[in-house]
Short mmCIF file of C-alpha atoms (C1' of nucleotides) in Angstrom, two decimals:
data_model
loop_
_atom_site.label_atom_id
_atom_site.label_comp_id
_atom_site.label_asym_id
_atom_site.label_seq_id
_atom_site.Cartn_x
_atom_site.Cartn_y
_atom_site.Cartn_z
CA MET A 1 133.57 3.17 38.81
CA ALA A 2 132.28 4.23 42.15
CA ARG A 3 134.12 1.23 43.54
CA ALA A 4 137.34 3.16 44.21
CA ALA A 5 135.53 6.00 45.96
CA ARG A 6 133.21 3.66 47.84
CA ASP A 7 135.51 2.63 50.68
CA PRO A 8 136.16 6.00 52.38
CA GLU A 9 132.49 6.89 51.97
CA GLU A 10 131.54 3.59 53.46
CA ARG A 11 133.78 4.33 56.43
CA ILE A 12 132.12 7.68 57.07
CA ARG A 13 128.75 6.03 56.74
CA GLU A 14 129.62 3.37 59.29
CA ARG A 15 131.12 5.91 61.65
CA ASN A 16 128.03 8.12 61.51
CA ILE A 17 125.67 5.21 62.03
CA ARG A 18 127.76 4.14 65.02
CA LEU A 19 127.60 7.66 66.45
CA ILE A 20 123.84 7.82 66.02
CA ILE A 21 123.32 4.40 67.61
CA LYS A 22 125.58 5.25 70.52
CA ALA A 23 123.83 8.54 71.21
CA GLY A 24 120.47 6.85 70.75
CA ILE A 25 121.22 4.19 73.35
CA GLU A 26 122.04 6.82 75.98
CA ILE A 27 119.04 9.01 75.30
CA PHE A 28 116.44 6.30 74.73
CA ALA A 29 117.60 4.74 78.01
CA ARG A 30 117.09 7.99 79.87
CA LYS A 31 113.88 9.16 78.25
CA GLY A 32 112.17 6.13 76.76
CA PHE A 33 110.94 5.93 73.18
CA ASP A 34 108.26 8.60 73.34
CA GLY A 35 110.33 10.98 75.43
CA THR A 36 113.31 10.94 73.09
CA ARG A 37 113.65 13.68 70.50
CA ILE A 38 115.57 13.10 67.29
CA ALA A 39 117.11 16.57 67.67
CA GLU A 40 118.72 15.46 70.91
CA ILE A 41 120.16 12.34 69.31
CA ALA A 42 121.48 14.50 66.47
CA GLU A 43 123.13 16.94 68.85
CA ALA A 44 124.66 14.19 70.99
CA SER A 45 126.10 12.46 67.94
CA GLY A 46 127.45 15.72 66.52
CA LEU A 47 125.39 15.53 63.34
CA PRO A 48 122.68 17.80 61.99
CA LYS A 49 119.20 16.44 62.45
CA ALA A 50 118.67 16.02 58.72
CA ASN A 51 121.66 13.68 58.54
CA VAL A 52 120.13 11.42 61.13
CA TYR A 53 117.19 11.12 58.76
CA TYR A 54 119.61 10.44 55.95
CA TYR A 55 120.77 7.27 57.69
CA PHE A 56 117.55 6.22 59.38
CA SER A 57 114.09 6.72 57.99
CA SER A 58 112.39 7.22 61.35
CA LYS A 59 112.82 7.30 65.10
CA GLU A 60 111.38 3.81 65.29
CA GLU A 61 114.04 2.47 62.91
CA ILE A 62 116.83 3.75 65.18
CA TYR A 63 115.13 2.24 68.20
CA THR A 64 114.48 -1.20 66.72
CA THR A 65 118.02 -1.34 65.32
CA ILE A 66 119.30 -0.87 68.86
CA ILE A 67 116.94 -3.49 70.29
CA ALA A 68 117.95 -6.05 67.66
CA HIS A 69 121.64 -5.50 68.35
CA LEU A 70 121.01 -5.80 72.07
CA LEU A 71 119.24 -9.13 71.86
CA ALA A 72 122.06 -10.55 69.77
CA SER A 73 124.58 -10.01 72.55
CA TRP A 74 122.12 -10.98 75.22
CA ASP A 75 122.64 -14.71 75.55
CA ASN A 76 126.35 -14.40 76.11
CA ALA A 77 126.49 -14.93 79.88
CA LEU A 78 124.16 -17.92 79.61
CA LYS A 79 126.77 -19.92 77.72
CA TYR A 80 128.31 -20.80 81.08
CA ILE A 81 125.20 -22.77 82.03
CA SER A 82 126.22 -25.84 80.06
CA PRO A 83 125.90 -29.53 80.93
CA GLU A 84 129.61 -30.36 80.98
CA ARG A 85 130.22 -27.93 83.86
CA GLU A 86 129.55 -28.52 87.53
CA PRO A 87 126.66 -26.34 88.79
CA ALA A 88 128.76 -24.41 91.33
CA GLU A 89 131.30 -23.28 88.76
CA ALA A 90 128.65 -22.63 86.12
CA PHE A 91 126.57 -20.33 88.31
CA ARG A 92 129.62 -18.50 89.63
CA LEU A 93 130.79 -17.79 86.10
CA TYR A 94 127.32 -16.82 84.95
CA ILE A 95 126.80 -14.35 87.79
CA LYS A 96 130.20 -12.78 87.24
CA ALA A 97 129.74 -12.50 83.47
CA LYS A 98 126.26 -11.06 83.83
CA LEU A 99 127.36 -8.41 86.33
CA ASP A 100 130.36 -7.55 84.15
CA TYR A 101 128.20 -7.15 81.08
CA THR A 102 125.68 -5.09 82.98
CA ARG A 103 128.35 -2.80 84.39
CA LYS A 104 130.10 -2.26 81.07
CA ASN A 105 126.90 -1.74 79.12
CA MET A 106 124.76 0.22 81.53
CA ALA A 107 122.92 2.28 78.96
CA GLU A 108 121.97 -0.74 76.83
CA SER A 109 120.91 -2.60 79.93
CA ARG A 110 118.70 0.26 81.04
CA LEU A 111 117.27 0.74 77.59
CA PHE A 112 116.23 -2.89 77.52
CA ALA A 113 114.71 -2.62 80.99
CA SER A 114 112.83 0.53 79.99
CA GLU A 115 111.50 -1.16 76.89
CA ILE A 116 110.20 -4.12 78.91
CA ILE A 117 108.75 -2.07 81.74
CA GLN A 118 106.96 0.14 79.30
CA GLY A 119 105.24 -2.90 77.83
CA ALA A 120 107.71 -4.35 75.31
CA ARG A 121 106.03 -2.45 72.48
CA PHE A 122 108.94 -2.95 70.10
CA LEU A 123 109.88 -6.54 70.94
CA THR A 124 108.74 -8.63 68.00
CA LYS A 125 107.10 -12.02 68.32
CA LYS A 126 110.35 -13.43 67.00
CA ASP A 127 112.35 -11.68 69.73
CA ARG A 128 110.06 -13.10 72.40
CA GLU A 129 110.13 -16.54 70.86
CA HIS A 130 113.92 -16.33 70.99
CA ILE A 131 113.83 -15.51 74.71
CA ARG A 132 111.59 -18.54 75.28
CA GLN A 133 113.85 -20.89 73.39
CA VAL A 134 117.04 -19.72 75.06
CA THR A 135 115.39 -20.08 78.45
CA ASP A 136 114.10 -23.55 77.56
CA ARG A 137 117.54 -24.75 76.54
CA HIS A 138 119.10 -23.67 79.81
CA VAL A 139 116.19 -24.92 81.89
CA ALA A 140 116.94 -28.34 80.40
CA VAL A 141 120.55 -28.13 81.58
CA ILE A 142 119.42 -27.39 85.12
CA GLU A 143 116.89 -30.20 85.02
CA GLY A 144 119.73 -32.48 84.01
CA TRP A 145 121.78 -31.40 87.02
CA ILE A 146 118.81 -31.96 89.31
CA ALA A 147 118.18 -35.43 87.83
CA ALA A 148 121.86 -36.26 88.36
CA GLY A 149 121.58 -35.26 92.01
CA LYS A 150 124.04 -32.42 91.57
CA MET A 151 121.47 -29.85 92.60
CA LEU A 152 118.44 -29.66 94.83
CA PRO A 153 115.10 -29.65 92.96
CA VAL A 154 114.68 -25.90 92.61
CA ASP A 155 112.29 -24.61 89.94
CA PRO A 156 114.72 -23.66 87.14
CA ARG A 157 112.59 -20.89 85.64
CA HIS A 158 112.12 -19.03 88.91
CA LEU A 159 115.80 -19.59 89.67
CA PHE A 160 116.74 -17.91 86.39
CA ILE A 161 114.48 -14.99 87.23
CA MET A 162 116.21 -14.58 90.61
CA LEU A 163 119.60 -14.54 88.93
CA TRP A 164 118.50 -12.27 86.10
CA ALA A 165 116.82 -9.82 88.46
CA SER A 166 119.60 -9.72 91.05
CA THR A 167 122.36 -9.07 88.55
CA GLN A 168 120.33 -6.58 86.51
CA PHE A 169 119.54 -4.47 89.53
CA TYR A 170 122.95 -2.94 90.06
CA SER A 171 123.05 -0.95 86.86
CA ASP A 172 119.37 -0.53 86.09
CA PHE A 173 118.47 0.68 89.57
CA GLU A 174 121.82 2.29 90.25
CA PRO A 175 120.43 5.31 92.14
CA VAL A 176 118.65 2.99 94.60
CA ALA A 177 121.65 0.66 94.81
CA ILE A 178 123.81 3.65 95.70
CA ASP A 179 121.46 4.61 98.51
CA ALA A 180 121.06 1.05 99.75
CA LEU A 181 124.83 0.49 99.79
CA LYS A 182 125.51 3.98 101.22
CA THR A 183 128.08 4.92 98.64
CA SER A 184 128.33 7.88 96.31
CA ARG A 185 128.75 5.74 93.21
CA LEU A 186 129.07 2.05 92.40
CA LYS A 187 132.71 0.98 92.10
CA ALA A 188 134.24 -2.21 90.71
CA GLY A 189 134.55 -3.50 94.28
CA ASP A 190 130.81 -3.16 94.80
CA TYR A 191 130.19 -5.37 91.78
CA ASP A 192 132.69 -7.93 93.10
CA LYS A 193 131.02 -7.93 96.49
CA ALA A 194 127.63 -8.29 94.78
CA ALA A 195 128.86 -11.22 92.69
CA ALA A 196 130.27 -12.93 95.78
CA THR A 197 127.14 -12.44 97.88
CA ILE A 198 124.77 -13.55 95.15
CA ALA A 199 126.87 -16.58 94.27
CA GLU A 200 127.41 -17.72 97.87
CA THR A 201 123.77 -17.29 98.81
CA ILE A 202 122.35 -18.92 95.71
CA LEU A 203 124.84 -21.80 95.79
CA ARG A 204 124.06 -22.64 99.41
CA GLY A 205 120.41 -22.34 98.37
CA ILE A 206 120.59 -24.86 95.56
CA LEU A 207 123.37 -27.31 96.43
CA PRO A 208 123.01 -30.29 98.73
CA CYS A 209 123.95 -29.46 102.30
CA SER A 210 127.63 -30.28 102.85
CA MET B 1 78.44 31.00 103.85
CA ALA B 2 80.21 28.75 101.43
CA ARG B 3 80.46 26.27 104.30
CA ALA B 4 77.20 24.49 103.46
CA ALA B 5 78.08 24.19 99.79
CA ARG B 6 81.69 23.22 100.50
CA ASP B 7 81.21 19.56 101.28
CA PRO B 8 79.75 18.34 97.98
CA GLU B 9 82.23 20.50 96.09
CA GLU B 10 85.01 19.03 98.18
CA ARG B 11 83.82 15.56 97.25
CA ILE B 12 83.90 16.32 93.55
CA ARG B 13 87.32 17.84 93.98
CA GLU B 14 88.64 14.74 95.70
CA ARG B 15 87.04 12.44 93.18
CA ASN B 16 88.56 14.32 90.25
CA ILE B 17 91.99 14.42 91.82
CA ARG B 18 91.74 10.68 92.41
CA LEU B 19 90.77 10.10 88.79
CA ILE B 20 93.68 12.19 87.52
CA ILE B 21 96.17 10.42 89.78
CA LYS B 22 94.89 7.02 88.81
CA ALA B 23 95.08 7.75 85.10
CA GLY B 24 98.47 9.37 85.60
CA ILE B 25 99.91 6.27 87.27
CA GLU B 26 98.92 4.06 84.35
CA ILE B 27 100.16 6.38 81.64
CA PHE B 28 103.36 7.57 83.32
CA ALA B 29 104.20 3.91 83.96
CA ARG B 30 103.74 3.07 80.29
CA LYS B 31 105.34 6.13 78.71
CA GLY B 32 107.64 7.70 81.30
CA PHE B 33 107.55 11.36 82.28
CA ASP B 34 108.62 12.86 78.98
CA GLY B 35 106.54 10.50 76.90
CA THR B 36 103.30 11.20 78.74
CA ARG B 37 100.91 13.80 77.34
CA ILE B 38 98.54 15.68 79.62
CA ALA B 39 95.84 15.28 77.00
CA GLU B 40 96.06 11.52 77.40
CA ILE B 41 95.75 11.73 81.17
CA ALA B 42 92.76 14.02 80.72
CA GLU B 43 91.07 11.63 78.33
CA ALA B 44 91.75 8.59 80.50
CA SER B 45 90.34 10.32 83.57
CA GLY B 46 87.27 11.53 81.67
CA LEU B 47 87.99 15.22 82.21
CA PRO B 48 88.80 18.01 79.77
CA LYS B 49 92.45 18.92 79.64
CA ALA B 50 91.82 22.36 81.13
CA ASN B 51 90.34 20.77 84.23
CA VAL B 52 93.48 18.77 84.80
CA TYR B 53 95.27 22.13 84.89
CA TYR B 54 92.65 23.40 87.29
CA TYR B 55 93.69 20.80 89.86
CA PHE B 56 97.39 20.56 89.07
CA SER B 57 99.56 23.41 87.93
CA SER B 58 101.85 21.30 85.76
CA LYS B 59 102.71 17.82 84.53
CA GLU B 60 105.53 17.71 87.04
CA GLU B 61 103.16 18.36 89.93
CA ILE B 62 101.03 15.36 88.99
CA TYR B 63 104.12 13.21 88.68
CA THR B 64 105.72 14.20 91.98
CA THR B 65 102.41 13.80 93.79
CA ILE B 66 102.32 10.21 92.61
CA ILE B 67 105.96 9.57 93.58
CA ALA B 68 105.40 10.96 97.08
CA HIS B 69 102.34 8.77 97.60
CA LEU B 70 104.27 5.75 96.35
CA LEU B 71 107.17 6.18 98.73
CA ALA B 72 104.78 6.47 101.65
CA SER B 73 103.42 2.98 101.05
CA TRP B 74 106.80 1.60 100.11
CA ASP B 75 108.19 0.48 103.47
CA ASN B 76 105.20 -1.65 104.30
CA ALA B 77 106.60 -5.09 103.49
CA LEU B 78 109.80 -4.32 105.39
CA LYS B 79 107.92 -4.20 108.68
CA TYR B 80 108.21 -7.99 108.81
CA ILE B 81 112.00 -7.74 109.12
CA SER B 82 111.89 -7.01 112.85
CA PRO B 83 114.16 -8.24 115.66
CA GLU B 84 111.51 -10.12 117.64
CA ARG B 85 110.88 -12.48 114.71
CA GLU B 86 112.94 -15.49 113.69
CA PRO B 87 114.75 -14.91 110.36
CA ALA B 88 113.00 -17.74 108.53
CA GLU B 89 109.53 -16.48 109.32
CA ALA B 90 110.50 -12.86 108.76
CA PHE B 91 111.90 -13.42 105.26
CA ARG B 92 109.01 -15.66 104.26
CA LEU B 93 106.51 -12.98 105.28
CA TYR B 94 108.53 -10.22 103.63
CA ILE B 95 108.78 -12.06 100.31
CA LYS B 96 105.09 -12.87 100.29
CA ALA B 97 104.07 -9.30 101.22
CA LYS B 98 106.38 -7.78 98.64
CA LEU B 99 105.10 -10.02 95.84
CA ASP B 100 101.51 -9.35 96.90
CA TYR B 101 102.05 -5.61 96.86
CA THR B 102 103.81 -5.75 93.52
CA ARG B 103 101.08 -7.84 91.96
CA LYS B 104 98.25 -5.66 93.25
CA ASN B 105 99.96 -2.39 92.36
CA MET B 106 101.64 -3.18 89.09
CA ALA B 107 101.32 0.25 87.55
CA GLU B 108 102.78 2.04 90.60
CA SER B 109 105.54 -0.50 90.79
CA ARG B 110 106.43 0.02 87.14
CA LEU B 111 106.20 3.77 87.45
CA PHE B 112 108.70 3.70 90.28
CA ALA B 113 111.01 1.39 88.32
CA SER B 114 110.77 3.67 85.29
CA GLU B 115 111.60 6.69 87.39
CA ILE B 116 114.71 5.02 88.81
CA ILE B 117 115.91 3.55 85.54
CA GLN B 118 115.54 6.90 83.84
CA GLY B 119 117.84 8.44 86.42
CA ALA B 120 115.63 9.24 89.43
CA ARG B 121 115.18 12.80 88.17
CA PHE B 122 112.23 13.47 90.43
CA LEU B 123 113.37 11.70 93.60
CA THR B 124 114.24 14.45 96.05
CA LYS B 125 117.25 14.37 98.35
CA LYS B 126 114.77 13.79 101.14
CA ASP B 127 113.28 10.78 99.35
CA ARG B 128 116.70 9.25 98.87
CA GLU B 129 117.71 9.96 102.46
CA HIS B 130 114.53 8.18 103.50
CA ILE B 131 115.50 5.10 101.46
CA ARG B 132 118.91 5.10 103.15
CA GLN B 133 117.49 5.32 106.64
CA VAL B 134 114.90 2.61 106.12
CA THR B 135 117.58 0.33 104.69
CA ASP B 136 119.93 1.11 107.58
CA ARG B 137 117.30 0.22 110.15
CA HIS B 138 116.65 -3.16 108.60
CA VAL B 139 120.32 -3.86 107.97
CA ALA B 140 120.77 -3.47 111.73
CA VAL B 141 118.10 -6.12 112.37
CA ILE B 142 119.91 -8.57 110.11
CA GLU B 143 123.26 -7.80 111.72
CA GLY B 144 121.62 -8.61 115.06
CA TRP B 145 120.46 -12.00 113.76
CA ILE B 146 123.95 -12.71 112.42
CA ALA B 147 125.55 -11.73 115.76
CA ALA B 148 123.10 -14.01 117.56
CA GLY B 149 124.12 -16.91 115.30
CA LYS B 150 120.63 -17.17 113.83
CA MET B 151 121.91 -16.44 110.34
CA LEU B 152 125.09 -16.97 108.35
CA PRO B 153 127.18 -13.82 107.85
CA VAL B 154 125.65 -12.68 104.57
CA ASP B 155 126.12 -9.03 103.55
CA PRO B 156 122.74 -7.54 104.52
CA ARG B 157 122.71 -4.79 101.90
CA HIS B 158 123.36 -7.11 98.99
CA LEU B 159 120.86 -9.55 100.46
CA PHE B 160 118.20 -6.84 100.46
CA ILE B 161 119.01 -6.04 96.86
CA MET B 162 118.55 -9.71 95.92
CA LEU B 163 115.17 -9.77 97.63
CA TRP B 164 114.07 -6.42 96.24
CA ALA B 165 115.13 -7.31 92.71
CA SER B 166 113.68 -10.82 92.67
CA THR B 167 110.27 -9.78 93.91
CA GLN B 168 110.11 -6.66 91.76
CA PHE B 169 110.82 -8.59 88.60
CA TYR B 170 107.49 -10.35 88.26
CA SER B 171 105.41 -7.23 87.66
CA ASP B 172 107.99 -4.83 86.28
CA PHE B 173 109.35 -7.24 83.71
CA GLU B 174 106.10 -9.11 83.22
CA PRO B 175 106.49 -9.61 79.45
CA VAL B 176 109.85 -11.32 80.00
CA ALA B 177 108.53 -13.26 83.01
CA ILE B 178 105.70 -14.52 80.82
CA ASP B 179 108.14 -15.75 78.20
CA ALA B 180 110.53 -17.25 80.76
CA LEU B 181 107.69 -19.10 82.51
CA LYS B 182 106.03 -20.07 79.19
CA THR B 183 102.61 -18.85 80.15
CA SER B 184 100.24 -16.43 78.47
CA ARG B 185 99.83 -14.28 81.56
CA LEU B 186 100.97 -14.34 85.19
CA LYS B 187 98.39 -15.92 87.45
CA ALA B 188 98.13 -15.94 91.25
CA GLY B 189 99.65 -19.42 91.23
CA ASP B 190 102.76 -18.11 89.47
CA TYR B 191 103.25 -15.58 92.24
CA ASP B 192 102.81 -18.29 94.88
CA LYS B 193 105.35 -20.49 93.13
CA ALA B 194 107.71 -17.51 92.88
CA ALA B 195 107.34 -16.75 96.59
CA ALA B 196 108.01 -20.37 97.48
CA THR B 197 111.08 -20.71 95.25
CA ILE B 198 112.61 -17.40 96.36
CA ALA B 199 111.96 -18.12 100.04
CA GLU B 200 113.27 -21.69 99.95
CA THR B 201 116.40 -20.79 98.01
CA ILE B 202 117.25 -17.70 100.03
CA LEU B 203 116.55 -19.40 103.36
CA ARG B 204 118.81 -22.34 102.56
CA GLY B 205 121.32 -19.72 101.44
CA ILE B 206 121.36 -17.77 104.68
CA LEU B 207 120.49 -20.21 107.44
CA PRO B 208 122.96 -22.55 109.11
CA CYS B 209 123.04 -25.96 107.47
CA SER B 210 120.62 -28.26 109.25
"C1'" DG C 1 126.66 13.43 51.67
"C1'" DT C 2 125.67 17.74 54.25
"C1'" DC C 3 122.94 21.27 55.83
"C1'" DT C 4 119.27 25.25 56.00
"C1'" DA C 5 114.73 26.13 55.96
"C1'" DT C 6 110.30 24.88 56.65
"C1'" DA C 7 105.97 22.25 56.33
"C1'" DG C 8 102.55 20.19 59.10
"C1'" DG C 9 101.29 18.61 63.32
"C1'" DT C 10 101.03 18.34 68.34
"C1'" DA C 11 102.78 19.40 72.96
"C1'" DG C 12 102.16 22.14 77.55
"C1'" DA C 13 99.81 25.70 79.30
"C1'" DT C 14 96.27 29.72 79.52
"C1'" DA C 15 92.23 33.02 78.61
"C1'" DG C 16 87.88 33.79 79.23
"C1'" DA C 17 82.81 32.54 78.38
"C1'" DC C 18 79.52 30.08 81.01
"C1'" DG D 1 84.17 24.52 88.72
"C1'" DT D 2 83.80 23.39 83.72
"C1'" DC D 3 85.03 23.66 79.10
"C1'" DT D 4 86.14 25.68 74.27
"C1'" DA D 5 89.36 27.99 71.84
"C1'" DT D 6 93.78 29.29 71.34
"C1'" DC D 7 98.80 30.75 72.19
"C1'" DT D 8 103.52 29.60 71.86
"C1'" DA D 9 106.94 26.41 71.44
"C1'" DC D 10 108.66 22.45 69.81
"C1'" DC D 11 108.36 17.88 67.45
"C1'" DT D 12 108.90 14.58 63.33
"C1'" DA D 13 109.96 14.53 58.91
"C1'" DT D 14 111.03 16.48 54.24
"C1'" DA D 15 112.41 19.59 50.34
"C1'" DG D 16 115.92 21.31 48.01
"C1'" DA D 17 120.29 24.23 47.65
"C1'" DC D 18 125.08 23.18 47.85
#
DNA sequence: GTCTATAGGTAGATAGAC
DNA sequence: GTCTATCTACCTATAGAC
């Protein structure tokens, strides 16, 4: 019955939801949850405000949809921290992947940072439990490398924070990074230079003296 | 005339302004500029909303007053990066001072991070020029150490970003830090451990192999 | 599915009594 | 200097025609 007509409708539906989410990411990142107005999301996505409410029942539902999607793609760079790799290669790959992701998904990255800085109001207990478990798994890998004498005994949790923070900085704090690096905008070369400096410094900091 | 009566009035004035600023820091940090309501600042500072408008002409004026005050106390930790010190001692002191400041002024720290992440809308050209100059001065100190062979040739600007980011993380991203460190809240000992790990790792990363 | 119109509430800011 | 009452504008969310 409706089956034949369902596909094109479904396509429009998916397209509109994508447009709303995309606009939402940009605006929530810039204004935070409370500062964002649905009307602005509607305008940026090219839909009337009422249609936004047709697809999402509230501002909160748009926001939490974005957060959920974000967390799903979050662990990606960490896959490089795996026991069958040598630490030097693993950290180099991780740093590069993390900076790449951050650069290509600036708005998402900032939205996540905003959400955390403003108190993680919309991170569920499950989300936070997930963060703990993912961290635990990769802490274990590092502990393995330390036990095998492949790395100096550096606290793995604080090491992860250093890596997370250093790579996150370039997109989240872009205006400050621009001033600190004396450039008018961050270019691909700046990210390469960042990756190289972070990797070299950290690797000398955690590997046995050669 | 009014001279005799001026002093106690002046005291009340100063006290009220302090209360407004203090409440403003907390709430702006949690909700961002757009998300903050003057009524909430008024309530938190124990004054009627109209009185807030008696002392400040707009929401923006409260916000920029806070930002200006923040920037003034910002350079403090950097004073340790000075040419007459040895690099090892200088960085150790800087990291400790920065983490101390961050821990004791969490709300300000978060407010500043929020402001930057949301696009630095209220940082003036002068503010940003100030950041550039302060960075330049300390970059020169590091270049001096490198030229003197006291440090490996690490890019000073990216090194500063690593230090800035790593120390900032613990208060700005506290909810994530809590999960990553598997604790229920950050204690003084966590900050000490952070300072030690960051300093040890960075120092091995920038000093000649011994 | 789309859109206009609007209800119902709350924001920033001000007027004016005390 | 303090505070109540209020203006105007705008917000979230919905009703209902098409």
